[in-house]
Coordinates of N, CA and C in Angstrom, one line a residue:
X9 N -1.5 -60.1 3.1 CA -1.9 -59.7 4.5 C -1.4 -60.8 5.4
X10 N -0.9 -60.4 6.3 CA -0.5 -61.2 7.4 C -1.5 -61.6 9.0
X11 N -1.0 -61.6 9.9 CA -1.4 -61.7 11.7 C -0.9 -60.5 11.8
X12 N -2.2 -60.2 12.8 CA -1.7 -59.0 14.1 C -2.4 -60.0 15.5
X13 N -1.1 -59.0 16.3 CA -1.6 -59.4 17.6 C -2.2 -58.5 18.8
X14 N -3.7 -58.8 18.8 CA -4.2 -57.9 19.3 C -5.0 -58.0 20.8
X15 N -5.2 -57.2 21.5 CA -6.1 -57.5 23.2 C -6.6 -56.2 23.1
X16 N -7.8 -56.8 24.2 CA -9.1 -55.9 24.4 C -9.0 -55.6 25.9
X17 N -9.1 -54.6 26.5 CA -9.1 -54.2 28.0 C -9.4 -52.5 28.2
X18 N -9.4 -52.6 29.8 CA -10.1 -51.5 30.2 C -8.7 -50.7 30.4
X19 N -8.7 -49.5 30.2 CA -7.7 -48.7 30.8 C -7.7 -48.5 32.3
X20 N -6.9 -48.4 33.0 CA -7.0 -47.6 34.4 C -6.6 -45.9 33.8
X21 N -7.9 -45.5 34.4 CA -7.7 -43.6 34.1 C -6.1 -43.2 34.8
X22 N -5.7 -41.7 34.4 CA -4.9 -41.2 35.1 C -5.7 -40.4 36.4
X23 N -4.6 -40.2 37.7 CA -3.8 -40.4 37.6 C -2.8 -42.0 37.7
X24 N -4.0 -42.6 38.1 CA -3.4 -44.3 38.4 C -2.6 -44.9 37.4
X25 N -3.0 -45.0 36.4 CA -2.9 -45.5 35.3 C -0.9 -45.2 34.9
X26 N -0.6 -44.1 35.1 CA 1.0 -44.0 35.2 C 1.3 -44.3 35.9
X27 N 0.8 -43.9 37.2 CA 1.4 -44.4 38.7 C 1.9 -45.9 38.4
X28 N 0.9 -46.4 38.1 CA 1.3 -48.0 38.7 C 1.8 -48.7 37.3
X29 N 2.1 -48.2 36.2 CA 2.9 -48.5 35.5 C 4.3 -47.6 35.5
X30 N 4.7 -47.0 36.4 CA 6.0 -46.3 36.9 C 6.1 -47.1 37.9
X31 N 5.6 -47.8 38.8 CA 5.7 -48.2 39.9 C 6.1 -49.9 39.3
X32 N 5.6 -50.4 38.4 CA 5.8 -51.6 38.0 C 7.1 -51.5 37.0
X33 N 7.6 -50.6 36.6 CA 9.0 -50.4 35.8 C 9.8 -49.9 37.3
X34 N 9.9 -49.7 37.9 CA 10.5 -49.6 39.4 C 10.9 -50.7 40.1
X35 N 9.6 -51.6 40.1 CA 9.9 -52.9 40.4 C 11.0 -54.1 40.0
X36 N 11.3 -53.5 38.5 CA 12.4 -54.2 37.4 C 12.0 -55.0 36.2
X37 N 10.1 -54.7 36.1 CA 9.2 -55.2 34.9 C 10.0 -54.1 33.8
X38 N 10.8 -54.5 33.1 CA 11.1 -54.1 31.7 C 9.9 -54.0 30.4
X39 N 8.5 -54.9 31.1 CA 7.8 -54.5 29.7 C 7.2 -53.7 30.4
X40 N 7.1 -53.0 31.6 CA 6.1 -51.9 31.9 C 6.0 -50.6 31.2
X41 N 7.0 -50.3 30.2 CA 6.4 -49.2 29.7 C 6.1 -49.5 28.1
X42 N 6.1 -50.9 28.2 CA 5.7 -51.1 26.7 C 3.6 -51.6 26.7
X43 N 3.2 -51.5 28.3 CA 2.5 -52.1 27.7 C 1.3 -50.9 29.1
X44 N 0.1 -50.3 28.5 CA -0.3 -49.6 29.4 C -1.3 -50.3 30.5
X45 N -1.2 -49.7 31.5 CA -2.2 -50.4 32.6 C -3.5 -50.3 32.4
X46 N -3.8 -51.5 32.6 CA -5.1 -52.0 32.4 C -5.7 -53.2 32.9
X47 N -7.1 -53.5 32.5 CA -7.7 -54.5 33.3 C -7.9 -55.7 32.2
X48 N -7.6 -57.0 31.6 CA -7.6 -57.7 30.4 C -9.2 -58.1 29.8
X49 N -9.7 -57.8 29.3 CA -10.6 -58.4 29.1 C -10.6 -59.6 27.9
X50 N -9.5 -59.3 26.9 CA -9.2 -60.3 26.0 C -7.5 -60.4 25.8
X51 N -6.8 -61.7 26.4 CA -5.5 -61.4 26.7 C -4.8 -61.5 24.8
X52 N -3.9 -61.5 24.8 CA -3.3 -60.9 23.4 C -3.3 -62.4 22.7
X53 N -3.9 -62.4 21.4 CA -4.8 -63.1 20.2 C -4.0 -62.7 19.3
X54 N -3.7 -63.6 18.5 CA -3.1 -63.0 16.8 C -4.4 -63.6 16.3
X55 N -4.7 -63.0 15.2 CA -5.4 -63.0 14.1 C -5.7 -62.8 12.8
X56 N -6.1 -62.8 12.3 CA -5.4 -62.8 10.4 C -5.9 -61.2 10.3
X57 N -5.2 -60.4 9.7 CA -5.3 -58.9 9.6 C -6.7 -58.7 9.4
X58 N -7.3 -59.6 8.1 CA -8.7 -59.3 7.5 C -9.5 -59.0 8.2
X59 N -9.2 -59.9 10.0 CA -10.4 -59.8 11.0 C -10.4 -58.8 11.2
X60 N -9.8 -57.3 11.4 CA -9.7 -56.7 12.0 C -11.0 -56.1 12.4
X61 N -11.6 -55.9 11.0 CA -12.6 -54.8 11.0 C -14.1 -55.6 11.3
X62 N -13.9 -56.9 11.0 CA -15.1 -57.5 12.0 C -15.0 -58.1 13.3
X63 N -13.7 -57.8 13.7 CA -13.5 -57.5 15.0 C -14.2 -56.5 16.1
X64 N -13.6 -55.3 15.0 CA -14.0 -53.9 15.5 C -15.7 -53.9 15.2
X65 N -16.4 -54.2 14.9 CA -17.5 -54.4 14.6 C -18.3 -54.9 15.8
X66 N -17.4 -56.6 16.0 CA -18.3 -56.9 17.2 C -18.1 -56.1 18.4
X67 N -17.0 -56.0 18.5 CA -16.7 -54.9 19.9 C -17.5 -53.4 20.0
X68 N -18.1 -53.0 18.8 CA -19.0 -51.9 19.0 C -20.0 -52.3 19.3
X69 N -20.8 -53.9 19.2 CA -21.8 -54.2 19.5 C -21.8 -54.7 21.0
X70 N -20.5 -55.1 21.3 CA -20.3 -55.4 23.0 C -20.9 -54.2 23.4
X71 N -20.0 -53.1 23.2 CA -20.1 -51.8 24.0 C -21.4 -51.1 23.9
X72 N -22.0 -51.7 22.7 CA -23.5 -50.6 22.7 C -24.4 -51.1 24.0
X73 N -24.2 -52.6 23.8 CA -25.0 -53.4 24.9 C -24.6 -52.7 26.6
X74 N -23.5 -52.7 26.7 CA -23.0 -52.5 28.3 C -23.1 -51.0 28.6
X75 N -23.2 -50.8 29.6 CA -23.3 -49.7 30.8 C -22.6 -49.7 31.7
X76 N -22.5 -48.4 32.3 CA -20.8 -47.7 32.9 C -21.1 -48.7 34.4
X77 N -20.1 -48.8 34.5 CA -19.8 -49.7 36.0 C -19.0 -49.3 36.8
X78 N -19.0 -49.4 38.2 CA -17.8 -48.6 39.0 C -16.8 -49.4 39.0
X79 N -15.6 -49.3 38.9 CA -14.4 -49.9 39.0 C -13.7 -49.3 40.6
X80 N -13.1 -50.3 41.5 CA -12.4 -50.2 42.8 C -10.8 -51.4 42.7
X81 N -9.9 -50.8 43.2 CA -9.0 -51.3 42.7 C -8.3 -51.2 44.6
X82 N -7.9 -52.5 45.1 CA -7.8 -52.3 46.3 C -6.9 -53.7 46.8
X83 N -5.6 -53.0 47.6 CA -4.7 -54.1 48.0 C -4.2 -55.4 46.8
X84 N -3.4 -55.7 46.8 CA -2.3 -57.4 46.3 C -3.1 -58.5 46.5
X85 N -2.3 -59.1 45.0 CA -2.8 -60.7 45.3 C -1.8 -61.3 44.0
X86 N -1.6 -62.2 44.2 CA -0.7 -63.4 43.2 C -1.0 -64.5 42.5
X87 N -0.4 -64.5 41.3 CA -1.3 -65.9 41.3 C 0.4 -66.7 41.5
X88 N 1.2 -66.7 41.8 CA 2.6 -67.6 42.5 C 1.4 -68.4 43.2
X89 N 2.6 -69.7 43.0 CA 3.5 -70.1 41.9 C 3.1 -71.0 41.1
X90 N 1.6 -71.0 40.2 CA 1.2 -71.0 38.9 C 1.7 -70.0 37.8
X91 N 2.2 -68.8 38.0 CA 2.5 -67.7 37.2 C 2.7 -66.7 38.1
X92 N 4.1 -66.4 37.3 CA 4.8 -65.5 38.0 C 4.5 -64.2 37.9
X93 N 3.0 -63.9 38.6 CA 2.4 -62.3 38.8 C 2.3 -61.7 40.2
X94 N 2.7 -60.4 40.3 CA 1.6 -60.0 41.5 C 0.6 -58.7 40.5
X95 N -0.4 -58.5 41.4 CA -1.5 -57.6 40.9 C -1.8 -57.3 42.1
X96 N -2.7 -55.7 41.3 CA -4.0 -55.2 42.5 C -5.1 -55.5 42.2
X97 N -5.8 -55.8 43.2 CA -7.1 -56.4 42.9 C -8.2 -55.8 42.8
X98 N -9.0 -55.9 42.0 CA -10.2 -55.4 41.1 C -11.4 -56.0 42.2
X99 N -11.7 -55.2 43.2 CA -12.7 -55.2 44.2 C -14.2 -54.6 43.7
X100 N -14.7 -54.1 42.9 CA -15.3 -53.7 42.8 C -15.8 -53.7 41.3
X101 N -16.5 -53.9 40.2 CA -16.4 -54.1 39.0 C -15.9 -55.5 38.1
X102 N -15.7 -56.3 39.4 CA -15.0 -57.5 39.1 C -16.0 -58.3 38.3
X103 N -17.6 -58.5 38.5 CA -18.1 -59.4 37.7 C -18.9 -58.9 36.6
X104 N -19.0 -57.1 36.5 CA -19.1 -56.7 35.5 C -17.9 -57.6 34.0
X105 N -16.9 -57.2 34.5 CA -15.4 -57.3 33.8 C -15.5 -58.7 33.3
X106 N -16.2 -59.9 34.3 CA -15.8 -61.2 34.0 C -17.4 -61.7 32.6
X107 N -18.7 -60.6 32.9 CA -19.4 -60.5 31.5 C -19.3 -60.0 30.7
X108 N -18.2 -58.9 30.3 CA -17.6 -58.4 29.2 C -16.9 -59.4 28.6
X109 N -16.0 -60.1 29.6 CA -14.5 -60.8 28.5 C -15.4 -62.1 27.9
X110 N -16.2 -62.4 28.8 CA -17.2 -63.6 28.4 C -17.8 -62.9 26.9
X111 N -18.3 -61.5 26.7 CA -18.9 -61.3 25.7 C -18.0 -60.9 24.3
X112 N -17.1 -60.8 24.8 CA -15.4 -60.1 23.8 C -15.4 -61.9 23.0
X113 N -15.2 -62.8 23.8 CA -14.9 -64.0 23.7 C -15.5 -64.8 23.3
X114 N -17.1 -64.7 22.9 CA -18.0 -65.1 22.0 C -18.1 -66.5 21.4
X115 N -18.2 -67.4 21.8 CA -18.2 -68.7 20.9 C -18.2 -68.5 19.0
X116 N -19.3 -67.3 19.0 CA -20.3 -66.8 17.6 C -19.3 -65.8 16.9
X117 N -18.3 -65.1 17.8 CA -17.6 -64.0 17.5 C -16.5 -64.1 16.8
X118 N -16.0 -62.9 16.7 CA -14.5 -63.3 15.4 C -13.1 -64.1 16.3
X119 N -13.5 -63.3 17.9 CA -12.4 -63.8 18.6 C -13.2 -65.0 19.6
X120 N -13.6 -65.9 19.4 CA -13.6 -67.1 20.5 C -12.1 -67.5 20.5
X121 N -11.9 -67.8 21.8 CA -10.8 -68.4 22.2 C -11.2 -69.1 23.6
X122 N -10.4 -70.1 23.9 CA -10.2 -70.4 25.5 C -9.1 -69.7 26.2
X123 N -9.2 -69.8 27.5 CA -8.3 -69.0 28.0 C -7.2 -70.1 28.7
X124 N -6.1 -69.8 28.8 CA -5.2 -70.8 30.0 C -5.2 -70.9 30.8
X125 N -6.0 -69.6 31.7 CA -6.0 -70.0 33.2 C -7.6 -69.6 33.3
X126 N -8.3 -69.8 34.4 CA -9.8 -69.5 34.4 C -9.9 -67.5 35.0
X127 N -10.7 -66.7 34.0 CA -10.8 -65.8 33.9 C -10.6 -65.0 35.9
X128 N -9.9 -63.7 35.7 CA -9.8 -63.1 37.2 C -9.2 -62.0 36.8
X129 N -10.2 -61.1 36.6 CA -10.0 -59.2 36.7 C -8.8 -58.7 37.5
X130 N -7.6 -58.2 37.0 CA -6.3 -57.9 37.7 C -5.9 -56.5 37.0
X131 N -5.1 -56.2 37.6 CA -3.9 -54.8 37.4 C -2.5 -55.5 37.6
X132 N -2.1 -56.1 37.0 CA -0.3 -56.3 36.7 C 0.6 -55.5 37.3
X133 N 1.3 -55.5 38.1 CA 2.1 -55.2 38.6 C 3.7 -54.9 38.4
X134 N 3.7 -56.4 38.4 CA 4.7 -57.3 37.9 C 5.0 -58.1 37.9
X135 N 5.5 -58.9 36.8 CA 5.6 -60.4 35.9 C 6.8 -60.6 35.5
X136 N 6.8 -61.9 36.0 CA 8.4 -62.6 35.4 C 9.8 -61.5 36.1
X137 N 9.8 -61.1 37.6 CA 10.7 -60.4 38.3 C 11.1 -61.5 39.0
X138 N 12.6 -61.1 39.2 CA 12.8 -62.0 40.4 C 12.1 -61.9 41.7
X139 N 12.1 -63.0 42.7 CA 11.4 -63.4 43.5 C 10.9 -61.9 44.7
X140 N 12.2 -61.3 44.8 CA 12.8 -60.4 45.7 C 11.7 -59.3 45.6
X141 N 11.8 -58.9 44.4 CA 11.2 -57.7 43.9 C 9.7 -58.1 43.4
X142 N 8.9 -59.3 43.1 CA 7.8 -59.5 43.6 C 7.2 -59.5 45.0
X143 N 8.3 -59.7 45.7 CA 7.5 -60.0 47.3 C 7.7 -58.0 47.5
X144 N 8.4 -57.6 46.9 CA 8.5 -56.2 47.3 C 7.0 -55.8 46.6
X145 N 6.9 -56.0 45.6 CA 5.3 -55.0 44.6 C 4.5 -55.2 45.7
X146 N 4.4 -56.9 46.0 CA 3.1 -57.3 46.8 C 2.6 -56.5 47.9
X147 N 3.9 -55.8 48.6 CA 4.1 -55.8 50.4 C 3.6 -54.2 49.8
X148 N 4.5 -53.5 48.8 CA 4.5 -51.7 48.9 C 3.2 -51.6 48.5
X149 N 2.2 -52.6 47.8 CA 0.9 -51.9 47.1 C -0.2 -52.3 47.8
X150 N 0.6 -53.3 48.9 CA -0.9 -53.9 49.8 C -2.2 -52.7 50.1
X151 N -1.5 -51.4 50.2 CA -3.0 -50.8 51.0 C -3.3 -49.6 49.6
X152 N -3.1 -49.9 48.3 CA -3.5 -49.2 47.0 C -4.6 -49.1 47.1
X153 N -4.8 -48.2 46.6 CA -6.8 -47.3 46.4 C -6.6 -47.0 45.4
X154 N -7.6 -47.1 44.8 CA -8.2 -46.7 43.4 C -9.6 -46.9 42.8
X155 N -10.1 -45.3 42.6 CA -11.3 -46.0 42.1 C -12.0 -45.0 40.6
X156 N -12.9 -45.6 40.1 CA -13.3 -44.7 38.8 C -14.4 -45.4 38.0
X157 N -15.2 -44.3 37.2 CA -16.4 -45.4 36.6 C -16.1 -45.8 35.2
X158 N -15.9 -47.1 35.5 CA -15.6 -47.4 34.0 C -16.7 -47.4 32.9
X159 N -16.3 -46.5 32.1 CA -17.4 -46.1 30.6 C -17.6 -46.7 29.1
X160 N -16.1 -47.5 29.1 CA -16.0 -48.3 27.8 C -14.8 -49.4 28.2
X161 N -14.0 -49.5 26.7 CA -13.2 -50.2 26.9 C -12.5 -50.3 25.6
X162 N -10.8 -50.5 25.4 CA -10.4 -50.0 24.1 C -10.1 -51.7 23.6
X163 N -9.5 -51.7 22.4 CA -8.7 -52.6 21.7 C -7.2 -51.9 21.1
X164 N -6.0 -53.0 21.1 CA -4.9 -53.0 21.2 C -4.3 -53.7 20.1
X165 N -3.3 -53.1 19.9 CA -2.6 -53.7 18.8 C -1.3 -54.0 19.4
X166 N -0.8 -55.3 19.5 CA 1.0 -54.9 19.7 C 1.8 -55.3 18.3
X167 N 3.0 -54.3 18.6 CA 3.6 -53.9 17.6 C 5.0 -54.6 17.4
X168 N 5.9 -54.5 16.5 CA 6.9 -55.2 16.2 C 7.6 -55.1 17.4
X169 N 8.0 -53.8 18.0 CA 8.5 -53.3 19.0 C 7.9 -54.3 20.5
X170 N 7.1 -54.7 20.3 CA 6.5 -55.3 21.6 C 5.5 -54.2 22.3
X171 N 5.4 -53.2 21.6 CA 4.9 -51.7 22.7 C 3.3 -52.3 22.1
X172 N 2.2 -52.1 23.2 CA 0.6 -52.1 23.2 C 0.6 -51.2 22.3
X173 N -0.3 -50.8 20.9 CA -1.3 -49.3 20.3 C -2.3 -49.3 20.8
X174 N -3.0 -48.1 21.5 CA -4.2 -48.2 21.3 C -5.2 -48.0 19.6
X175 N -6.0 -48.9 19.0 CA -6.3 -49.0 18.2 C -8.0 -48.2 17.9
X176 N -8.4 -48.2 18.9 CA -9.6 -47.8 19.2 C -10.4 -48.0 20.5
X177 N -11.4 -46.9 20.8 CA -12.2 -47.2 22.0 C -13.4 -46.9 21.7
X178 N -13.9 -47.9 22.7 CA -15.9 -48.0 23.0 C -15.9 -47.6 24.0
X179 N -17.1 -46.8 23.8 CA -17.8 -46.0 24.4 C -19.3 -46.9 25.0
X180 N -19.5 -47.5 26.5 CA -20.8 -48.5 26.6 C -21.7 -47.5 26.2
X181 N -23.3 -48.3 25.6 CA -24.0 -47.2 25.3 C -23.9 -47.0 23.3
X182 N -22.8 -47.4 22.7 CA -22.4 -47.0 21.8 C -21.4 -46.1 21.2
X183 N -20.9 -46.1 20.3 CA -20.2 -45.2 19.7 C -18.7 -45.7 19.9
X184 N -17.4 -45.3 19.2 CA -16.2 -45.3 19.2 C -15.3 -44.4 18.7
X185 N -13.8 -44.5 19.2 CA -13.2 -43.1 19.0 C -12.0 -43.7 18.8
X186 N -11.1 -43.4 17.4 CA -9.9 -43.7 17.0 C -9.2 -42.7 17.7
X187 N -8.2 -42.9 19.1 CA -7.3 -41.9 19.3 C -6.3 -41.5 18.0
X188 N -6.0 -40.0 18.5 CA -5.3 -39.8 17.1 C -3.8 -40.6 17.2
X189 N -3.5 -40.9 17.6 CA -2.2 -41.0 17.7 C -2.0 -42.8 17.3
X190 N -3.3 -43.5 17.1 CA -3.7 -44.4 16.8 C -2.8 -44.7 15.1
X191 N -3.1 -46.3 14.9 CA -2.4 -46.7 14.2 C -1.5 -47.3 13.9
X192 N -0.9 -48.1 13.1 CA -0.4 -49.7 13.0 C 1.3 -49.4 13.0
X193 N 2.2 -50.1 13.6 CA 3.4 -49.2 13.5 C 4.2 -50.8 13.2
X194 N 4.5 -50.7 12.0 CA 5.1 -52.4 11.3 C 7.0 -52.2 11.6
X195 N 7.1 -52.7 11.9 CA 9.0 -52.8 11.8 C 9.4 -51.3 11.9
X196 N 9.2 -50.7 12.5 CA 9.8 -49.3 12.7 C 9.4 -48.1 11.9
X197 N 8.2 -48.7 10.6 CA 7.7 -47.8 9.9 C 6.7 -46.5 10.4
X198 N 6.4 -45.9 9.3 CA 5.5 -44.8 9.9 C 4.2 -45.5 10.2
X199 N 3.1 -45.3 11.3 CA 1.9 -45.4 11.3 C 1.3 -45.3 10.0
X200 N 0.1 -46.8 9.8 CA -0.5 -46.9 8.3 C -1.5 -46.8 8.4
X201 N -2.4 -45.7 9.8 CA -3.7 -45.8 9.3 C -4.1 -44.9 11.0

């Protein structure tokens, strides 16, 4: 058994959720269609394969505990030039978001980690673009709307390819759902599970 590398986050629903990952491969982010939009709650972790499943364990107990929250997604922000991002900003649902990643991230849990920069609820935009075409995301998405109640929250797998899987989602409240299309995709092989 080897590492996988895995992150935990909120989806943005459709129709947003393409939009602004069409809009961030527009921009000249080449990983925008490897990786789906979302809000981070646990940024991407390798971990020893074995964790996987007491992984997925504690994350059912996160989600049993939480309750649906409204999410508002509204106007640009950067974190330039500490890191070369622009985003839309998570106006609404923001400190829900920041006691979830707190609880993903557990001292006690399978994934404690620190983070590198101090925790801040975003939508990615685009990262690591030239200068040009960041000042452009910032300026075209300044007056973005979005809004929707967020209900759970999935976990991710990335894959040899670099592309996000979704691996599974919580449901707050309880319960979880393996999309079908779910499953580990190793060096170009078929899906193992």
């Amino acid at each position: 058994m080897g590492t996988v590398t895995i992150g935990v986050s909120i989806a943005v629903p459709e129709p947003h959720g393409s939009e602004l990952q069409q809009l961030r491969a527009g921009f000249g982010d080449a990983a925008a269609h490897g990786i789906p939009t979302h809000v981070t709650l646990l940024p991407p972790t390798e971990i020893d394969e074995t964790a996987l499943l007491a992984v997925e364990a504690h994350l059912t107990e996160v989600a049993a505990a939480g309750r649906p929250f409204p999410m508002r997604l509204s106007g640009t922000g950067t974190f330039r030039p500490l890191s070369p991002v622009v985003f839309v900003r998570v106006v609404a649902g923001a400190e829900a978001c920041t006691e979830l990643q707190q609880q993903v991230r557990d001292p006690a849990g399978p994934v404690a980690r620190e983070l590198q920069f101090p925790y801040h609820p975003h939508v990615t935009v685009a990262h690591g673009i030239d200068e040009a075409a960041m000042d452009r995301a910032f300026e075209e998405l300044a007056g973005y709307e979005a809004e929707w109640p967020c209900t759970g929250f999935a976990l991710y797998e990335q894959g040899a390819d670099g592309v996000w899987r979704k691996l599974r989602e919580f449901t707050f409240g309880g319960g979880s759902v393996v999309p079908p299309q779910a499953g580990r995709v190793e060096r170009g092989s078929v899906p193992t599970r």
